[in-house]
Short mmCIF file of C-alpha atoms in Angstrom, two decimals:
data_model
loop_
_atom_site.label_atom_id
_atom_site.label_comp_id
_atom_site.label_asym_id
_atom_site.label_seq_id
_atom_site.Cartn_x
_atom_site.Cartn_y
_atom_site.Cartn_z
CA MET A 992 -15.00 -3.35 26.04
CA LYS A 993 -11.02 -3.93 26.54
CA ILE A 994 -8.43 -5.37 24.19
CA LYS A 995 -7.75 -8.53 26.15
CA GLU A 996 -11.61 -9.09 26.30
CA MET A 997 -11.95 -9.24 22.69
CA LEU A 998 -9.59 -11.49 21.91
CA PHE A 999 -11.96 -13.42 23.33
CA ASP A 1000 -14.12 -12.97 20.03
CA GLY A 1001 -14.76 -15.39 18.01
CA ASP A 1002 -14.31 -12.76 15.10
CA ILE A 1003 -10.70 -12.65 15.91
CA ALA A 1004 -10.54 -16.32 15.34
CA VAL A 1005 -11.79 -16.31 11.82
CA PHE A 1006 -9.67 -13.13 11.30
CA LEU A 1007 -6.46 -15.61 12.22
CA GLU A 1008 -7.65 -18.37 10.28
CA ASN A 1009 -7.72 -15.65 7.30
CA GLU A 1010 -4.13 -14.49 7.79
CA ILE A 1011 -2.92 -17.88 8.14
CA GLU A 1012 -4.56 -18.80 5.17
CA LYS A 1013 -2.90 -15.62 2.71
CA GLU A 1014 0.42 -16.78 4.90
CA LYS A 1015 -0.02 -20.02 2.90
CA GLN A 1016 -1.34 -18.14 -0.53
CA ARG A 1017 1.97 -16.01 -1.06
CA ARG A 1018 3.94 -18.81 -0.10
CA ARG A 1019 2.29 -20.92 -2.90
CA TYR A 1020 3.45 -18.34 -5.59
CA SER A 1021 6.94 -18.62 -4.55
CA MET A 1022 9.80 -20.89 -6.29
CA LEU A 1023 11.26 -20.80 -3.65
CA SER A 1024 8.85 -21.52 -1.21
CA GLU A 1025 9.75 -24.11 1.97
CA GLU A 1026 8.21 -25.36 4.31
CA VAL A 1027 6.42 -23.55 7.25
CA GLU A 1028 5.55 -24.74 10.55
CA TYR A 1029 2.15 -22.26 11.16
CA PRO A 1030 1.27 -21.53 14.59
CA SER A 1031 -2.21 -22.85 15.98
CA VAL A 1032 -4.92 -19.96 16.57
CA PRO A 1033 -5.18 -20.56 20.18
CA ASP A 1034 -1.19 -20.01 20.93
CA LEU A 1035 -1.82 -16.89 18.69
CA LEU A 1036 -4.43 -15.33 21.38
CA GLU A 1037 -2.14 -16.62 23.98
CA LYS A 1038 0.65 -14.70 23.33
CA ALA A 1039 -1.70 -12.07 22.01
CA ARG A 1040 -3.30 -12.30 26.02
CA ALA A 1041 0.13 -12.16 27.68
CA PHE A 1042 1.33 -9.21 25.14
CA CYS A 1043 -1.80 -7.17 26.57
CA GLU A 1044 -0.90 -8.09 29.68
CA GLY A 1045 2.51 -7.02 29.94
CA GLU A 1046 3.93 -10.74 29.86
CA TYR A 1047 5.00 -11.63 26.07
CA GLU A 1048 7.93 -9.77 24.48
CA PRO A 1049 8.45 -10.42 20.54
CA ALA A 1050 11.48 -11.90 19.65
CA LEU A 1051 13.42 -9.63 17.02
CA PRO A 1052 12.54 -8.33 14.20
CA GLU A 1053 14.88 -8.69 10.77
CA ARG A 1054 15.82 -5.16 9.47
CA VAL A 1055 15.52 -5.83 5.25
CA GLN A 1056 16.31 -3.84 2.45
CA ILE A 1057 14.42 -3.81 -0.68
CA GLN A 1058 13.57 -2.01 -3.51
CA LYS A 1059 11.34 0.16 -4.73
CA LEU A 1060 9.39 -0.78 -6.93
CA GLY A 1061 9.57 1.35 -10.07
CA SER A 1062 13.19 2.83 -9.27
CA ASP A 1063 16.54 1.91 -7.87
CA LYS A 1064 16.37 3.18 -4.21
CA LYS A 1065 15.86 1.16 -1.02
CA ARG A 1066 13.37 1.31 1.95
CA VAL A 1067 13.46 -0.43 4.87
CA ILE A 1068 11.33 -2.84 6.42
CA TYR A 1069 10.94 -4.22 9.92
CA VAL A 1070 10.10 -7.96 9.66
CA TYR A 1071 8.68 -10.13 13.11
CA PRO A 1072 8.88 -14.42 12.90
CA LEU A 1073 5.93 -16.08 11.71
CA ALA A 1074 4.29 -15.94 15.07
CA ASP A 1075 4.82 -13.00 16.53
CA ARG A 1076 3.71 -11.23 13.09
CA LEU A 1077 -0.10 -13.08 13.17
CA MET A 1078 0.15 -12.61 17.28
CA LEU A 1079 0.45 -8.48 16.52
CA LYS A 1080 -1.68 -8.50 13.60
CA SER A 1081 -4.25 -9.55 16.09
CA VAL A 1082 -3.76 -6.74 18.56
CA HIS A 1083 -3.55 -4.21 16.05
CA TYR A 1084 -7.45 -6.21 14.80
CA CYS A 1085 -8.48 -5.04 18.04
CA LEU A 1086 -7.31 -1.60 18.64
CA ALA A 1087 -8.66 -0.51 14.88
CA ARG A 1088 -12.06 -1.82 16.35
CA THR A 1089 -11.68 0.24 19.24
CA ASP A 1090 -12.10 4.37 19.27
CA ILE A 1091 -8.30 5.51 20.51
CA GLY A 1092 -9.31 9.20 19.21
CA LEU A 1093 -8.58 9.14 15.54
CA SER A 1094 -9.56 12.32 13.26
CA PRO A 1095 -12.36 11.47 10.46
CA SER A 1096 -9.66 12.80 8.01
CA CYS A 1097 -7.84 10.16 8.31
CA LEU A 1098 -8.74 7.39 6.00
CA ALA A 1099 -5.90 4.88 5.84
CA PHE A 1100 -6.26 1.13 7.23
CA ARG A 1101 -9.14 1.86 8.87
CA PRO A 1102 -12.42 -0.44 8.88
CA GLY A 1103 -14.79 1.17 6.97
CA PHE A 1104 -12.94 3.48 5.72
CA SER A 1105 -11.32 2.68 2.10
CA ILE A 1106 -9.51 3.80 -0.68
CA HIS A 1107 -12.80 4.50 -2.80
CA GLY A 1108 -14.20 6.33 -0.13
CA ALA A 1109 -11.03 8.24 0.59
CA PHE A 1110 -10.78 9.17 -3.41
CA ARG A 1111 -14.87 10.15 -3.63
CA SER A 1112 -14.21 11.97 -0.94
CA VAL A 1113 -12.32 14.72 -2.11
CA ILE A 1114 -13.69 14.09 -6.22
CA GLN A 1115 -17.16 15.51 -3.82
CA ARG A 1116 -15.71 18.49 -2.58
CA TYR A 1117 -13.37 19.62 -5.51
CA ARG A 1118 -13.34 22.43 -7.33
CA PRO A 1119 -11.42 23.06 -10.56
CA GLU A 1120 -10.66 26.55 -8.66
CA TYR A 1121 -9.84 25.34 -6.56
CA THR A 1122 -4.84 24.66 -5.89
CA CYS A 1123 -3.95 21.52 -5.18
CA ILE A 1124 -1.31 20.96 -2.24
CA ARG A 1125 -0.01 17.70 -2.22
CA ILE A 1126 2.61 15.76 0.50
CA ASP A 1127 3.82 13.09 1.00
CA ILE A 1128 6.20 12.46 3.98
CA LYS A 1129 9.76 11.21 3.71
CA ASN A 1130 10.71 7.64 5.17
CA TYR A 1131 7.46 8.27 7.12
CA PHE A 1132 6.76 5.30 9.35
CA ASN A 1133 10.05 4.75 9.99
CA SER A 1134 11.32 8.46 10.97
CA ILE A 1135 8.69 8.63 13.37
CA PRO A 1136 10.23 9.82 16.71
CA ILE A 1137 9.84 7.38 19.67
CA GLU A 1138 9.55 9.05 22.28
CA GLN A 1139 6.72 11.33 20.84
CA MET A 1140 5.45 8.52 19.78
CA THR A 1141 4.76 6.89 23.23
CA ARG A 1142 3.64 9.65 24.66
CA ILE A 1143 0.87 9.69 21.80
CA LEU A 1144 0.32 6.19 22.92
CA LYS A 1145 -0.53 6.19 26.77
CA ALA A 1146 -2.99 8.82 26.05
CA ALA A 1147 -4.66 7.35 23.46
CA LEU A 1148 -4.67 4.10 25.80
CA PRO A 1149 -5.47 5.31 29.14
CA ASP A 1150 -7.60 2.22 30.44
CA GLU A 1151 -4.51 0.25 28.35
CA PRO A 1152 -1.67 1.06 30.26
CA ASP A 1153 -0.27 -2.90 29.82
CA LEU A 1154 -0.84 -2.63 26.25
CA ALA A 1155 0.56 0.95 25.67
CA ALA A 1156 3.77 -0.25 27.79
CA SER A 1157 4.12 -3.04 25.70
CA LEU A 1158 3.43 -1.39 22.73
CA ALA A 1159 6.23 1.49 24.16
CA GLN A 1160 9.04 -1.38 25.32
CA MET A 1161 8.98 -2.99 21.52
CA LEU A 1162 9.56 0.53 19.81
CA ARG A 1163 12.53 1.77 21.97
CA LYS A 1164 14.14 -1.63 21.60
CA THR A 1165 16.99 -0.81 19.58
CA GLU A 1166 18.58 -3.83 18.79
CA VAL A 1167 17.02 -6.21 15.24
CA LEU A 1168 18.54 -8.58 13.15
CA GLU A 1169 20.01 -7.88 9.70
CA LYS A 1170 22.00 -11.12 8.12
CA GLY A 1171 21.57 -13.22 11.41
CA ARG A 1172 23.23 -10.37 13.23
CA ILE A 1173 22.38 -8.33 16.04
CA ILE A 1174 22.46 -4.99 15.42
CA CYS A 1175 21.30 -1.32 17.16
CA ASP A 1176 18.79 0.87 14.90
CA ASP A 1177 18.34 3.46 17.16
CA SER A 1178 16.23 5.19 14.07
CA LYS A 1179 13.55 2.71 12.96
CA GLY A 1180 10.19 4.42 14.09
CA VAL A 1181 7.07 2.66 14.03
CA MET A 1182 8.75 -0.01 11.99
CA ALA A 1183 7.20 -0.18 8.45
CA GLY A 1184 6.69 -3.78 7.80
CA MET A 1185 5.29 -4.07 11.31
CA PRO A 1186 1.45 -4.97 11.77
CA LEU A 1187 0.79 -2.02 13.93
CA SER A 1188 3.31 0.01 12.29
CA PRO A 1189 0.00 1.73 10.13
CA LEU A 1190 -2.60 2.11 12.94
CA LEU A 1191 0.44 3.65 15.16
CA ALA A 1192 1.01 6.08 11.86
CA ASN A 1193 -2.87 7.20 11.68
CA LEU A 1194 -2.49 7.79 15.14
CA TYR A 1195 0.97 9.97 14.90
CA LEU A 1196 -0.62 12.80 13.48
CA THR A 1197 -3.99 13.29 14.95
CA GLU A 1198 -3.23 16.37 16.29
CA PHE A 1199 -2.06 17.47 13.22
CA ASP A 1200 -5.17 16.49 11.42
CA ARG A 1201 -7.09 18.42 13.56
CA MET A 1202 -4.76 21.80 13.04
CA ALA A 1203 -5.23 20.79 9.23
CA GLU A 1204 -8.62 20.06 9.02
CA GLY A 1205 -9.57 24.40 9.57
CA TRP A 1206 -6.42 25.34 7.31
CA ALA A 1207 -7.85 24.77 3.89
CA LEU A 1208 -11.08 24.04 1.78
CA VAL A 1209 -10.56 20.44 1.25
CA TYR A 1210 -8.34 18.03 3.61
CA VAL A 1211 -7.49 14.36 3.67
CA ARG A 1212 -4.81 11.94 4.72
CA TYR A 1213 -4.61 8.30 3.93
CA SER A 1214 -1.42 7.24 5.63
CA ASP A 1215 1.86 9.98 4.69
CA ASP A 1216 -0.31 11.02 1.26
CA ILE A 1217 -1.15 13.55 2.24
CA ILE A 1218 -3.76 16.52 -0.11
CA PHE A 1219 -4.92 19.74 0.62
CA PHE A 1220 -6.83 22.28 -1.65
CA CYS A 1221 -6.97 25.97 -1.06
CA ALA A 1222 -7.93 29.21 -2.81
CA PRO A 1223 -4.77 30.31 -4.99
CA GLU A 1224 -3.71 32.79 -3.43
CA LYS A 1225 -3.09 31.31 0.07
CA ALA A 1226 -1.46 27.93 -1.54
CA ASP A 1227 2.35 29.54 -1.02
CA ALA A 1228 1.71 30.08 2.70
CA LEU A 1229 -0.38 27.21 3.63
CA TRP A 1230 3.12 25.14 2.12
CA GLN A 1231 5.06 26.62 4.37
CA LYS A 1232 2.77 26.46 7.32
CA ILE A 1233 2.30 22.65 6.57
CA GLU A 1234 6.58 22.08 6.66
CA THR A 1235 6.26 23.59 10.10
CA GLU A 1236 4.47 21.89 11.78
CA LEU A 1237 5.50 18.52 10.06
CA GLY A 1238 9.37 19.73 11.69
CA LYS A 1239 7.56 20.28 14.89
CA ARG A 1240 7.02 16.28 14.80
CA GLY A 1241 10.27 15.60 13.73
CA LEU A 1242 9.18 14.34 10.07
CA LEU A 1243 10.14 16.18 6.59
CA ARG A 1244 7.72 16.32 2.87
CA ASN A 1245 9.67 14.32 -0.18
CA GLU A 1246 10.19 16.74 -2.29
CA GLU A 1247 10.52 14.30 -5.22
CA LYS A 1248 6.44 13.86 -4.65
CA SER A 1249 5.01 17.18 -2.87
CA ALA A 1250 4.21 19.44 -5.21
CA ILE A 1251 1.58 22.78 -5.30
CA VAL A 1252 -0.13 22.01 -8.35
CA PRO A 1253 -2.28 24.89 -9.55
CA PRO A 1254 -5.87 25.24 -10.48
CA GLY A 1255 -7.04 23.38 -13.94
CA GLN A 1256 -3.63 20.83 -13.86
CA SER A 1257 -3.92 17.09 -13.28
CA TRP A 1258 -3.27 16.27 -9.31
CA GLU A 1259 -2.29 12.44 -7.91
CA PHE A 1260 -3.94 11.17 -5.14
CA LEU A 1261 -3.41 7.44 -3.43
CA GLY A 1262 -2.34 6.25 -7.00
CA LEU A 1263 -4.67 7.62 -9.10
CA SER A 1264 -4.89 11.02 -10.83
CA TYR A 1265 -7.58 13.20 -11.54
CA ARG A 1266 -7.91 16.17 -14.64
CA GLU A 1267 -11.16 17.72 -16.53
CA GLY A 1268 -13.55 15.18 -15.10
CA ARG A 1269 -11.02 11.80 -16.03
CA VAL A 1270 -9.67 9.50 -13.33
CA GLY A 1271 -6.71 7.27 -14.38
CA LEU A 1272 -3.87 5.74 -13.25
CA SER A 1273 -1.36 8.03 -11.60
CA PHE A 1274 1.75 8.06 -13.90
CA GLY A 1275 3.60 6.42 -10.37
CA SER A 1276 1.59 3.64 -10.64
CA VAL A 1277 2.23 2.44 -13.78
CA ARG A 1278 5.74 2.89 -13.48
CA LYS A 1279 5.70 0.84 -10.60
CA MET A 1280 4.25 -1.85 -11.66
CA LYS A 1281 6.10 -2.09 -14.84
CA GLY A 1282 9.32 -2.48 -12.59
CA LYS A 1283 7.34 -5.26 -10.43
CA ILE A 1284 6.51 -7.14 -13.55
CA SER A 1285 10.11 -6.21 -15.11
CA ARG A 1286 11.73 -7.35 -12.23
CA ALA A 1287 9.78 -10.41 -11.51
CA ALA A 1288 10.22 -12.01 -15.35
CA ARG A 1289 14.36 -11.33 -14.95
CA LYS A 1290 14.01 -13.54 -12.28
CA LEU A 1291 11.92 -16.31 -13.28
CA TYR A 1292 14.10 -16.05 -16.21
CA ARG A 1293 17.17 -16.83 -14.40
CA TRP A 1294 15.33 -19.08 -12.57
CA LYS A 1295 14.34 -21.66 -16.08
CA ILE A 1296 17.84 -20.94 -17.17
CA ARG A 1297 19.38 -23.10 -13.83
CA LYS A 1298 16.12 -25.07 -13.28
CA GLU A 1299 16.56 -26.55 -17.51
CA ALA A 1300 12.36 -25.33 -16.69
CA SER A 1301 10.39 -25.28 -20.14
CA THR A 1302 9.00 -21.77 -20.61
CA GLU A 1303 5.37 -23.00 -20.32
CA ARG A 1304 6.31 -23.64 -16.74
CA ALA A 1305 7.61 -20.01 -16.28
CA VAL A 1306 4.92 -18.19 -17.80
CA ARG A 1307 2.37 -19.65 -15.88
CA ALA A 1308 4.26 -18.93 -13.02
CA LEU A 1309 4.30 -15.49 -13.99
CA ILE A 1310 0.92 -14.77 -14.59
CA ARG A 1311 -0.69 -16.44 -11.18
CA LYS A 1312 1.85 -13.44 -9.98
CA PHE A 1313 0.21 -11.45 -11.19
CA GLN A 1314 -3.30 -12.31 -11.83
CA PHE A 1315 -2.99 -12.76 -7.77
CA LYS A 1316 -2.21 -9.26 -7.65
CA PHE A 1317 -4.50 -8.39 -10.15
CA TYR A 1318 -7.95 -10.12 -9.33
CA GLY A 1319 -6.86 -11.97 -5.92
CA SER A 1320 -8.04 -15.45 -5.69
CA GLY A 1321 -12.25 -14.49 -4.83
CA ALA A 1322 -11.84 -13.97 -1.05
CA LYS A 1323 -13.80 -11.17 0.35
CA ASP A 1324 -10.48 -9.87 2.72
CA ASP A 1325 -8.57 -9.23 -1.28
CA GLU A 1326 -8.68 -5.54 -0.21
CA LEU A 1327 -5.40 -4.94 -1.85
CA THR A 1328 -6.22 -6.40 -5.70
CA TRP A 1329 -6.20 -4.06 -8.34
CA SER A 1330 -10.02 -4.61 -9.56
CA ARG A 1331 -10.77 -3.49 -6.05
CA TRP A 1332 -8.60 -1.12 -5.87
CA TYR A 1333 -8.40 0.93 -8.95
CA PHE A 1334 -11.56 -0.53 -11.29
CA PRO A 1335 -14.46 1.17 -9.39
CA LEU A 1336 -12.86 4.32 -9.67
CA ILE A 1337 -11.17 4.88 -13.36
CA SER A 1338 -13.12 6.29 -15.61
CA ASP A 1339 -11.90 3.95 -18.44
CA ALA A 1340 -8.84 0.89 -19.77
CA GLU A 1341 -6.11 3.44 -21.35
CA ASP A 1342 -4.00 3.28 -18.19
CA LEU A 1343 -4.49 -0.63 -18.57
CA ARG A 1344 -4.02 -1.24 -21.60
CA GLU A 1345 0.12 0.04 -21.35
CA ILE A 1346 0.47 -2.59 -17.98
CA ASP A 1347 -1.21 -5.10 -20.69
CA ALA A 1348 1.18 -4.42 -23.16
CA TYR A 1349 4.28 -4.07 -21.30
CA MET A 1350 2.75 -7.02 -19.27
CA GLN A 1351 2.38 -9.42 -22.69
CA GLU A 1352 5.74 -8.08 -23.71
CA MET A 1353 7.37 -9.58 -20.48
CA ILE A 1354 5.85 -13.06 -20.49
CA ARG A 1355 7.70 -13.24 -23.90
CA TYR A 1356 10.84 -12.01 -23.09
CA LEU A 1357 10.46 -15.35 -21.07
CA ASP A 1358 10.87 -17.49 -24.21
CA SER A 1359 14.18 -16.49 -25.38
CA GLY A 1360 15.90 -13.63 -22.45
CA ARG A 1361 15.83 -11.09 -25.34
CA HIS A 1362 13.27 -8.58 -26.62
CA THR A 1363 12.70 -10.05 -30.40
CA LYS A 1364 10.05 -10.49 -33.12
CA LYS A 1365 10.43 -14.47 -32.66
CA ASN A 1366 8.92 -14.52 -29.50
CA TYR A 1367 5.58 -13.01 -30.63
CA LYS A 1368 5.61 -15.90 -33.37
CA ASN A 1369 6.43 -18.64 -30.50
CA LEU A 1370 3.88 -17.50 -28.05
CA PRO A 1371 1.37 -15.31 -29.41
CA TYR A 1372 -1.61 -13.71 -27.96
CA GLU A 1373 -3.54 -17.33 -28.42
CA GLU A 1374 -1.24 -18.90 -26.22
CA LEU A 1375 -1.36 -17.20 -23.37
CA ARG A 1376 -4.85 -17.01 -22.83
CA ARG A 1377 -4.78 -20.30 -22.97
CA MET A 1378 -1.90 -20.30 -20.16
CA GLY A 1379 -4.17 -18.16 -17.28
CA TYR A 1380 -3.27 -14.86 -18.97
CA VAL A 1381 -6.42 -12.45 -18.91
CA PRO A 1382 -5.67 -8.93 -19.71
CA LEU A 1383 -6.57 -6.18 -17.20
CA ALA A 1384 -8.59 -3.77 -19.92
CA ALA A 1385 -11.04 -7.22 -20.66
CA ALA A 1386 -11.07 -7.64 -16.67
CA PHE A 1387 -11.98 -3.98 -16.37
CA TYR A 1388 -14.60 -3.58 -18.77
CA GLY A 1389 -16.03 -7.08 -17.61
CA PHE A 1390 -16.42 -5.60 -14.10
CA ARG A 1391 -17.63 -2.10 -15.14
CA LYS A 1392 -21.18 -3.05 -16.21
CA PRO A 1393 -23.81 -1.22 -17.72
CA GLY A 1394 -25.52 2.03 -16.04
CA THR A 1395 -22.72 1.87 -13.29
CA GLU A 1396 -22.68 5.66 -11.64
CA PRO A 1397 -19.96 7.79 -12.52
CA LEU A 1398 -18.24 10.03 -9.31
CA LYS A 1399 -18.91 13.47 -10.19
CA GLY A 1400 -16.10 16.17 -9.48
CA GLY A 1401 -17.89 20.01 -8.31
CA LYS A 1402 -19.98 20.70 -11.69
CA GLU A 1403 -18.07 18.25 -14.09
CA ALA A 1404 -18.70 14.34 -14.29
CA ILE A 1405 -16.85 11.52 -14.56
CA HIS A 1406 -16.69 10.42 -18.32
CA ARG A 1407 -14.76 7.68 -20.25
CA SER A 1408 -11.97 10.16 -22.32
CA PRO A 1409 -10.34 8.92 -24.51
CA SER A 1410 -7.61 11.47 -23.85
CA LYS A 1411 -4.88 10.81 -22.08
CA CYS A 1412 -4.66 12.14 -18.50
CA PRO A 1413 -0.42 13.52 -18.22
CA PRO A 1414 1.17 12.44 -14.53
CA GLY A 1415 0.56 16.19 -12.12
CA ARG A 1416 4.25 17.81 -12.69
CA LYS A 1417 5.18 20.08 -9.87
CA SER A 1418 5.01 23.41 -9.52
CA LYS A 1419 4.66 26.50 -8.60
CA GLU A 1420 3.23 28.63 -11.37
#
């Protein structure tokens, strides 16, 4: 079935209705929300049809720099106007359900694939005697060469030449908006933040996936998060082969996040860590979440002072924001919540307790703008619970019902160990 025909399927209308509702939910938790005019589903589908036929060109995206969680570094994303963003999401919805030749080793952002399946597929094939090679690609989405990408798109969509042409035109266009001005940006790749960028990023490395499957005992890729397991004596040669093949595709390793991990040491993948049967949160996941909580709390404190708002109002706003991130709204499509992403996989609540302690500290910070013992007296734990706070550890143990089967890694069952799982370190020893 062609993409244009899929757009008239009833499922796509329901999908767009849900996406519009999610846009409303996101703005609901913003103190600076403004009135937004939301497009109708029929209008969005008509735009999508025209885009697929080469008759519609989206407006210019806005180039935005955002702070990377847990660091002072910036990353660039591209944000299309709401109507075009939703239109492109509908095209992505259809393309993701079309066979465009992706490798079964590529598990990101695909219907029927999930982080749980990706991580389990690694755990089930892992053995303690294997060396782990973890690869992260530097600025992956925005560094994909456009001309190579457009050639791959044309080959992957032989029955959709107009759609391939529309996508190529959108990618080749160098004009973007930045702070209200039109500027030239000739290094935007497939534009991180653009709804179709995850699928294009998957497609770009399909040939690499097929080659890599024969290089190691275990190979899995989740977008630009790549993991290999091999015999220790083959690790150095494989490391060089990976670097060479990525270089042919105009890509570079992220040196800070790429590592060779000797047998038996802790390794990380998809925000999780594994060592001696225990699955926990990775060091980066904990650090990033603490950074996000800190920035949100400081922003809310400044808002509280500026608006002369009550401490309770600021506290409730912070709690709402992160309860939504951790637990969602209860809807079936809350896929990126922590309760759905991490709870089914981690072995115990130790790392969650660290985040709980930090969250409570930053909630109390909203009382005075400082970290003092007085904050504990003014905002005791019972008050936090009254205002809606639900700790991650308690929610995890509520989720983990008796009788849940543990994952199995090689010959080792994942157990609820009280011991700390240290983060993986870059090593070639």
